[in-house]
Amino acid sequence: MLENWVVMPTCLPLVRRRCHACASERFRTSAKFRVNANHKLIDVWLLALCTACGETAKIAVLERMSVRSVRPELLDRMHDNDPGLAAELLQDPVVRRRSRIALDWDNAWRLDTGGSDHLDREVIDVSVRFAARIPVRPVRLIAEGCGLSRAEVERLITEGKLVSTVRLSGKLSGDFTFTLKR
């Protein structure tokens, strides 16, 4: 029987970017937008606060765009400070590259395994799905989901008792499957 696990965000990730005021490298996104219209052009930023000093940083979402080219429902979501939109935009590689930021997902996600009835079986097949593009080491997910240490998971990989079509070393942020034979 195929088990379904889901990696789910629990909150918005921290933004990694250098603070100009105190040289800290972590910002907490407020899920608030600043919309500035100048005649027919619009600028939109997602605001983030430095975790050390509280300084505000602006993450560019739209720059010098024609107001008419922005979908009205998108503009409404920005005016309403939609946290779902903030999460979507933080995931957008174009927004991250433009603002030169990276995301820190530490303590911002959880693994939902649907229960622990799989722990006593000899062989388990697991499908891991990501609800958001959260980079996580598969070894960590497997250890957490199966109640094993990371060293034990590494040993099972070496012995060929833990197999997958994807490389289990490094980080993944996309769906994958694995089989564990005890």
Coordinates of N, CA, C and O in Angstrom, one line a residue, residues 33-177:
F33 N 1.7 44.7 1.8 CA 2.2 45.2 0.5 C 2.2 46.8 0.6 O 1.3 47.3 1.2
R34 N 3.1 47.4 -0.1 CA 3.1 48.8 -0.3 C 2.8 49.0 -1.8 O 3.6 48.5 -2.6
V35 N 1.8 49.7 -2.1 CA 1.4 50.0 -3.5 C 1.6 51.5 -3.7 O 1.0 52.3 -3.0
N36 N 2.3 51.8 -4.7 CA 2.6 53.2 -5.0 C 2.3 53.5 -6.5 O 3.0 52.9 -7.3
A37 N 1.3 54.3 -6.7 CA 0.9 54.6 -8.1 C 1.4 56.1 -8.4 O 1.2 57.0 -7.6
N38 N 2.0 56.2 -9.6 CA 2.5 57.6 -10.0 C 1.9 57.8 -11.4 O 2.5 57.2 -12.4
H39 N 0.9 58.5 -11.5 CA 0.2 58.7 -12.8 C -0.3 57.3 -13.3 O -1.1 56.7 -12.7
K40 N 0.2 56.9 -14.4 CA -0.2 55.6 -15.0 C 0.7 54.4 -14.7 O 0.5 53.3 -15.2
L41 N 1.7 54.7 -13.9 CA 2.6 53.6 -13.5 C 2.5 53.2 -12.1 O 2.1 54.0 -11.2
I42 N 2.8 51.9 -11.8 CA 2.6 51.4 -10.4 C 3.8 50.6 -10.0 O 4.5 50.0 -10.8
D43 N 4.2 50.8 -8.7 CA 5.2 50.0 -8.1 C 4.5 49.3 -6.9 O 3.7 49.9 -6.2
V44 N 4.9 48.0 -6.7 CA 4.4 47.3 -5.5 C 5.6 46.6 -4.9 O 6.4 45.9 -5.5
W45 N 5.6 46.6 -3.5 CA 6.7 45.9 -2.8 C 6.0 45.1 -1.7 O 4.9 45.5 -1.1
L46 N 6.6 44.0 -1.3 CA 6.2 43.2 -0.2 C 7.2 43.6 0.9 O 8.4 43.7 0.7
L47 N 6.6 44.0 2.1 CA 7.4 44.5 3.2 C 7.9 43.4 4.1 O 7.2 42.4 4.4
A48 N 9.2 43.6 4.5 CA 9.8 42.6 5.5 C 10.5 43.4 6.6 O 11.0 44.4 6.3
L49 N 10.5 42.8 7.8 CA 11.1 43.5 8.9 C 12.3 42.7 9.4 O 12.2 41.5 9.5
C50 N 13.4 43.4 9.6 CA 14.6 42.8 10.1 C 14.3 42.1 11.5 O 13.7 42.8 12.4
T51 N 14.8 40.9 11.7 CA 14.5 40.2 12.9 C 15.3 40.7 14.1 O 15.0 40.5 15.2
A52 N 16.4 41.5 13.8 CA 17.3 42.0 14.8 C 16.9 43.4 15.2 O 16.7 43.7 16.4
C53 N 16.7 44.3 14.2 CA 16.5 45.7 14.6 C 15.1 46.3 14.1 O 14.8 47.4 14.5
G54 N 14.4 45.5 13.4 CA 13.0 46.0 13.0 C 13.0 46.9 11.8 O 12.0 47.4 11.4
E55 N 14.2 47.1 11.1 CA 14.2 47.9 9.9 C 13.4 47.3 8.8 O 13.3 46.1 8.7
T56 N 12.7 48.1 8.0 CA 11.8 47.6 7.0 C 12.6 47.5 5.7 O 13.3 48.4 5.3
A57 N 12.5 46.4 5.0 CA 13.0 46.2 3.7 C 11.9 46.0 2.7 O 10.9 45.4 3.0
K58 N 12.1 46.4 1.4 CA 11.1 46.3 0.4 C 11.5 45.2 -0.6 O 12.6 45.3 -1.1
I59 N 10.7 44.2 -0.8 CA 10.9 43.2 -1.8 C 10.1 43.6 -3.0 O 8.9 43.6 -3.0
A60 N 10.8 43.9 -4.1 CA 10.1 44.4 -5.3 C 9.2 43.3 -6.0 O 9.7 42.2 -6.3
V61 N 8.0 43.6 -6.1 CA 7.0 42.7 -6.8 C 6.7 43.2 -8.2 O 6.9 42.5 -9.2
L62 N 6.4 44.5 -8.3 CA 6.1 45.2 -9.6 C 6.9 46.5 -9.6 O 6.9 47.2 -8.6
E63 N 7.6 46.8 -10.7 CA 8.3 48.0 -10.8 C 7.9 48.7 -12.1 O 8.0 48.2 -13.2
R64 N 7.4 49.9 -12.0 CA 7.1 50.8 -13.1 C 6.3 50.1 -14.2 O 6.5 50.2 -15.4
M65 N 5.2 49.4 -13.7 CA 4.3 48.7 -14.6 C 3.1 49.7 -14.9 O 2.7 50.5 -14.1
S66 N 2.6 49.5 -16.1 CA 1.4 50.3 -16.4 C 0.2 49.7 -15.6 O 0.1 48.5 -15.4
V67 N -0.5 50.6 -15.0 CA -1.6 50.2 -14.1 C -2.6 49.3 -14.8 O -3.1 48.3 -14.3
R68 N -2.8 49.6 -16.1 CA -3.8 48.9 -16.9 C -3.3 47.4 -17.2 O -4.1 46.6 -17.5
S69 N -2.0 47.2 -17.1 CA -1.5 45.8 -17.3 C -1.6 44.9 -16.1 O -1.3 43.7 -16.3
V70 N -2.0 45.5 -15.0 CA -2.1 44.6 -13.8 C -3.5 44.2 -13.6 O -4.5 45.0 -13.7
R71 N -3.7 42.9 -13.5 CA -5.1 42.3 -13.3 C -5.8 42.9 -12.1 O -5.2 43.0 -11.0
P72 N -7.0 43.4 -12.2 CA -7.7 44.0 -11.1 C -7.8 43.1 -9.8 O -7.6 43.6 -8.7
E73 N -8.0 41.8 -10.0 CA -8.1 40.9 -8.9 C -6.7 40.8 -8.2 O -6.7 40.7 -6.9
L74 N -5.6 40.9 -8.9 CA -4.3 40.9 -8.3 C -4.1 42.1 -7.5 O -3.6 42.1 -6.4
L75 N -4.4 43.2 -8.1 CA -4.3 44.5 -7.4 C -5.2 44.5 -6.1 O -4.7 45.0 -5.0
D76 N -6.4 44.0 -6.2 CA -7.2 43.9 -5.0 C -6.6 43.0 -3.9 O -6.6 43.4 -2.7
R77 N -5.9 41.9 -4.3 CA -5.3 41.1 -3.3 C -4.1 41.8 -2.6 O -3.8 41.6 -1.4
M78 N -3.4 42.6 -3.4 CA -2.3 43.4 -2.8 C -2.8 44.5 -1.9 O -2.2 44.7 -0.8
H79 N -3.9 45.2 -2.3 CA -4.5 46.2 -1.4 C -5.0 45.5 -0.1 O -5.0 46.2 1.0
D80 N -5.5 44.3 -0.2 CA -6.0 43.6 1.0 C -4.9 42.9 1.8 O -5.3 42.2 2.8
N81 N -3.7 43.0 1.4 CA -2.5 42.4 2.1 C -2.8 40.9 2.3 O -2.7 40.3 3.4
D82 N -3.1 40.2 1.2 CA -3.4 38.8 1.2 C -2.2 38.0 1.5 O -1.2 38.0 0.7
P83 N -2.2 37.2 2.7 CA -1.0 36.4 3.0 C -0.7 35.3 2.0 O 0.4 34.9 1.8
G84 N -1.8 34.8 1.4 CA -1.6 33.7 0.4 C -0.8 34.3 -0.8 O 0.0 33.6 -1.4
L85 N -1.1 35.5 -1.2 CA -0.4 36.1 -2.3 C 1.1 36.4 -1.9 O 2.0 36.1 -2.7
A86 N 1.3 36.8 -0.7 CA 2.7 37.0 -0.2 C 3.5 35.7 -0.3 O 4.6 35.6 -0.8
A87 N 2.8 34.5 0.1 CA 3.5 33.2 0.0 C 3.8 32.9 -1.4 O 4.9 32.4 -1.7
E88 N 2.8 33.1 -2.3 CA 3.0 32.8 -3.8 C 4.2 33.6 -4.3 O 5.1 33.1 -5.0
L89 N 4.2 34.9 -4.0 CA 5.3 35.8 -4.5 C 6.7 35.5 -4.0 O 7.7 35.6 -4.7
L90 N 6.7 35.0 -2.7 CA 8.0 34.6 -2.2 C 8.6 33.4 -2.9 O 9.8 33.2 -3.0
Q91 N 7.7 32.5 -3.4 CA 8.1 31.3 -4.1 C 8.5 31.6 -5.6 O 9.1 30.8 -6.2
D92 N 8.1 32.8 -6.1 CA 8.4 33.2 -7.4 C 9.9 33.5 -7.6 O 10.5 34.4 -7.0
P93 N 10.6 32.7 -8.5 CA 12.0 32.9 -8.7 C 12.4 34.2 -9.3 O 13.4 34.8 -9.0
V94 N 11.5 34.8 -10.1 CA 11.7 36.1 -10.7 C 11.8 37.2 -9.6 O 12.7 38.0 -9.6
V95 N 10.8 37.1 -8.6 CA 10.8 38.1 -7.5 C 12.0 37.9 -6.7 O 12.7 38.9 -6.3
R96 N 12.4 36.7 -6.4 CA 13.6 36.5 -5.5 C 14.9 37.0 -6.2 O 15.7 37.6 -5.6
R97 N 15.0 36.7 -7.5 CA 16.2 37.1 -8.2 C 16.3 38.6 -8.3 O 17.3 39.2 -8.1
R98 N 15.1 39.3 -8.6 CA 15.1 40.7 -8.8 C 15.5 41.4 -7.5 O 16.2 42.4 -7.5
S99 N 15.0 40.9 -6.3 CA 15.3 41.5 -5.0 C 16.6 40.9 -4.4 O 16.9 41.3 -3.2
R100 N 17.2 40.0 -5.0 CA 18.4 39.4 -4.5 C 18.2 38.8 -3.1 O 18.9 39.2 -2.1
I101 N 17.2 38.0 -2.9 CA 16.9 37.4 -1.7 C 16.9 35.8 -1.8 O 16.7 35.3 -2.9
A102 N 17.0 35.2 -0.7 CA 16.9 33.7 -0.6 C 15.9 33.5 0.6 O 15.6 34.4 1.4
L103 N 15.3 32.3 0.6 CA 14.4 31.9 1.7 C 15.0 31.0 2.7 O 15.8 30.1 2.3
D104 N 14.7 31.2 3.9 CA 15.1 30.3 5.0 C 13.9 29.6 5.6 O 13.1 30.2 6.3
W105 N 13.8 28.3 5.2 CA 12.6 27.5 5.6 C 12.7 26.8 6.9 O 11.9 26.0 7.3
D106 N 13.8 27.1 7.7 CA 14.0 26.4 9.0 C 12.8 26.7 9.9 O 12.4 27.9 10.0
N107 N 12.2 25.7 10.5 CA 11.1 25.9 11.4 C 9.8 26.5 10.8 O 9.0 27.1 11.5
A108 N 9.7 26.4 9.4 CA 8.5 27.0 8.8 C 7.7 25.9 8.0 O 6.9 26.2 7.2
W109 N 8.0 24.6 8.3 CA 7.2 23.6 7.6 C 7.1 22.4 8.6 O 7.7 22.3 9.6
R110 N 6.2 21.5 8.2 CA 6.0 20.2 9.0 C 5.7 19.1 8.0 O 5.3 19.3 6.9
L111 N 5.9 17.9 8.5 CA 5.7 16.7 7.7 C 4.4 16.0 8.2 O 4.3 15.7 9.4
D112 N 3.4 15.8 7.3 CA 2.2 15.1 7.7 C 2.3 13.7 7.1 O 2.2 13.6 5.8
T113 N 2.4 12.7 7.9 CA 2.5 11.3 7.5 C 1.2 10.6 7.5 O 1.1 9.4 7.1
G114 N 0.2 11.2 8.1 CA -1.1 10.5 8.1 C -1.2 9.5 9.2 O -2.1 8.6 9.2
G115 N -0.3 9.5 10.2 CA -0.3 8.5 11.3 C 0.9 7.6 11.3 O 1.8 7.7 10.4
S116 N 1.0 6.7 12.3 CA 2.2 5.9 12.5 C 2.0 4.4 12.2 O 2.8 3.6 12.6
D117 N 0.9 4.1 11.5 CA 0.6 2.7 11.3 C 1.6 2.0 10.4 O 1.6 0.8 10.3
H118 N 2.4 2.8 9.6 CA 3.3 2.2 8.7 C 4.6 1.8 9.4 O 5.4 1.1 8.8
L119 N 4.9 2.2 10.6 CA 6.2 2.0 11.3 C 6.5 0.5 11.5 O 7.7 0.2 11.6
D120 N 5.5 -0.3 11.7 CA 5.8 -1.7 12.0 C 5.8 -2.7 10.8 O 6.1 -3.8 10.9
R121 N 5.6 -2.1 9.6 CA 5.6 -3.0 8.4 C 7.0 -3.2 7.9 O 7.9 -2.4 8.1
E122 N 7.2 -4.4 7.3 CA 8.5 -4.8 6.7 C 8.9 -3.9 5.6 O 10.1 -3.5 5.4
V123 N 8.0 -3.7 4.7 CA 8.2 -2.9 3.4 C 7.2 -1.8 3.4 O 6.0 -2.0 3.5
I124 N 7.7 -0.5 3.1 CA 6.7 0.6 2.9 C 7.1 1.3 1.7 O 8.3 1.5 1.4
D125 N 6.1 1.7 0.9 CA 6.2 2.5 -0.3 C 5.6 3.9 0.1 O 4.5 3.9 0.5
V126 N 6.4 4.9 -0.1 CA 5.9 6.2 0.3 C 6.0 7.2 -0.9 O 7.0 7.3 -1.6
S127 N 5.0 8.0 -1.0 CA 5.0 9.1 -2.0 C 5.0 10.4 -1.2 O 4.1 10.6 -0.4
V128 N 6.0 11.2 -1.4 CA 6.2 12.5 -0.7 C 5.8 13.6 -1.6 O 6.3 13.7 -2.7
R129 N 4.8 14.4 -1.2 CA 4.4 15.5 -2.0 C 4.7 16.8 -1.3 O 4.5 16.9 0.0
F130 N 5.1 17.8 -2.0 CA 5.4 19.1 -1.4 C 4.2 20.1 -1.7 O 3.9 20.3 -2.9
A131 N 3.6 20.7 -0.7 CA 2.6 21.7 -0.8 C 3.1 23.0 -1.3 O 2.4 23.8 -1.9
A132 N 4.4 23.2 -1.1 CA 5.1 24.4 -1.6 C 6.5 24.0 -1.9 O 7.0 23.0 -1.4
R133 N 7.3 24.8 -2.6 CA 8.6 24.5 -3.0 C 9.6 24.7 -1.8 O 10.3 25.7 -1.7
I134 N 9.6 23.8 -0.8 CA 10.4 23.9 0.4 C 11.6 23.0 0.2 O 11.4 21.8 0.1
P135 N 12.8 23.5 0.1 CA 14.0 22.6 0.0 C 14.3 21.9 1.3 O 14.6 22.6 2.3
V136 N 14.2 20.6 1.3 CA 14.4 19.8 2.5 C 15.2 18.6 2.1 O 15.1 18.0 1.0
R137 N 16.1 18.1 3.0 CA 16.9 16.9 2.7 C 16.0 15.7 2.8 O 15.3 15.5 3.9
P138 N 15.9 14.9 1.8 CA 15.0 13.6 1.9 C 15.4 12.8 3.1 O 14.5 12.2 3.7
V139 N 16.7 12.7 3.4 CA 17.1 11.9 4.6 C 16.5 12.4 5.8 O 16.0 11.6 6.7
R140 N 16.3 13.7 6.0 CA 15.7 14.3 7.2 C 14.2 13.9 7.2 O 13.6 13.6 8.2
L141 N 13.5 14.0 6.0 CA 12.1 13.7 5.9 C 11.9 12.2 6.3 O 10.9 11.9 7.0
I142 N 12.7 11.3 5.7 CA 12.5 9.9 5.9 C 12.8 9.6 7.4 O 12.1 8.8 8.0
A143 N 13.8 10.2 8.0 CA 14.1 9.9 9.4 C 13.0 10.4 10.3 O 12.5 9.7 11.2
E144 N 12.4 11.6 10.0 CA 11.3 12.1 10.8 C 10.1 11.3 10.6 O 9.4 10.9 11.6
G145 N 9.8 10.9 9.4 CA 8.5 10.2 9.1 C 8.6 8.7 9.6 O 7.5 8.2 9.9
C146 N 9.7 8.1 9.6 CA 9.9 6.7 10.0 C 10.4 6.5 11.5 O 10.6 5.4 11.9
G147 N 10.6 7.6 12.2 CA 11.1 7.5 13.5 C 12.5 7.0 13.6 O 12.8 6.2 14.6
L148 N 13.4 7.3 12.7 CA 14.8 6.8 12.6 C 15.7 8.0 12.8 O 15.3 9.1 12.6
S149 N 17.0 7.7 13.1 CA 18.0 8.7 13.1 C 18.5 8.9 11.7 O 18.3 8.0 10.8
R150 N 19.1 10.1 11.4 CA 19.6 10.3 10.1 C 20.7 9.3 9.7 O 20.8 8.9 8.6
A151 N 21.5 9.0 10.7 CA 22.6 8.0 10.5 C 22.0 6.6 10.1 O 22.5 6.0 9.2
E152 N 20.9 6.2 10.7 CA 20.2 5.0 10.4 C 19.7 5.0 8.9 O 19.8 4.1 8.2
V153 N 19.1 6.2 8.5 CA 18.6 6.3 7.2 C 19.8 6.2 6.2 O 19.7 5.5 5.2
E154 N 20.9 6.9 6.5 CA 22.1 6.8 5.6 C 22.6 5.4 5.5 O 22.9 4.9 4.4
R155 N 22.6 4.6 6.6 CA 23.0 3.2 6.6 C 22.1 2.4 5.7 O 22.5 1.6 4.9
L156 N 20.7 2.6 5.8 CA 19.8 1.9 5.0 C 20.0 2.2 3.5 O 19.8 1.3 2.6
I157 N 20.3 3.4 3.1 CA 20.6 3.8 1.7 C 21.9 3.0 1.3 O 21.9 2.4 0.2
T158 N 22.9 3.0 2.1 CA 24.1 2.3 1.7 C 23.9 0.8 1.5 O 24.5 0.2 0.6
E159 N 23.1 0.2 2.4 CA 22.8 -1.2 2.3 C 21.8 -1.6 1.2 O 21.5 -2.7 1.0
G160 N 21.2 -0.6 0.5 CA 20.3 -0.8 -0.5 C 18.9 -1.1 -0.1 O 18.1 -1.6 -0.8
K161 N 18.6 -0.9 1.2 CA 17.3 -1.2 1.8 C 16.4 0.0 1.7 O 15.2 -0.1 1.9
L162 N 16.9 1.2 1.3 CA 16.1 2.3 1.0 C 16.4 2.8 -0.4 O 17.6 3.2 -0.6
V163 N 15.5 2.8 -1.3 CA 15.7 3.1 -2.7 C 14.7 4.1 -3.2 O 13.6 4.1 -2.7
S164 N 15.1 4.9 -4.2 CA 14.3 5.9 -4.8 C 14.8 6.1 -6.2 O 15.9 5.9 -6.5
T165 N 13.9 6.7 -7.0 CA 14.3 7.1 -8.4 C 15.1 8.4 -8.4 O 15.7 8.8 -9.4
V166 N 15.0 9.2 -7.2 CA 15.7 10.4 -7.1 C 16.9 10.2 -6.2 O 17.0 9.3 -5.4
R167 N 17.9 11.1 -6.3 CA 19.1 11.1 -5.4 C 18.6 11.6 -4.1 O 18.1 12.6 -3.9
L168 N 18.9 10.8 -3.0 CA 18.4 11.1 -1.7 C 19.4 12.0 -0.9 O 19.1 12.4 0.2
S169 N 20.6 12.3 -1.5 CA 21.5 13.2 -0.8 C 21.2 14.6 -1.4 O 20.6 14.8 -2.4
G170 N 21.6 15.6 -0.6 CA 21.3 17.0 -1.0 C 19.9 17.4 -0.6 O 19.3 16.7 0.2
K171 N 19.3 18.4 -1.3 CA 18.0 18.9 -0.9 C 17.1 18.7 -2.1 O 17.5 18.8 -3.3
L172 N 15.8 18.5 -1.8 CA 14.8 18.4 -2.8 C 13.6 19.3 -2.5 O 13.4 19.6 -1.3
S173 N 12.9 19.8 -3.5 CA 11.7 20.6 -3.2 C 10.6 20.2 -4.1 O 9.6 20.8 -4.2
G174 N 10.8 19.0 -4.7 CA 9.8 18.5 -5.6 C 9.4 17.1 -5.1 O 10.1 16.4 -4.4
D175 N 8.2 16.6 -5.6 CA 7.6 15.3 -5.2 C 8.6 14.2 -5.5 O 9.3 14.2 -6.6
F176 N 8.6 13.1 -4.7 CA 9.4 11.9 -5.0 C 8.8 10.8 -4.2 O 7.9 10.9 -3.4
T177 N 9.2 9.6 -4.6 CA 8.7 8.3 -4.0 C 10.0 7.5 -3.5 O 11.1 7.7 -4.0

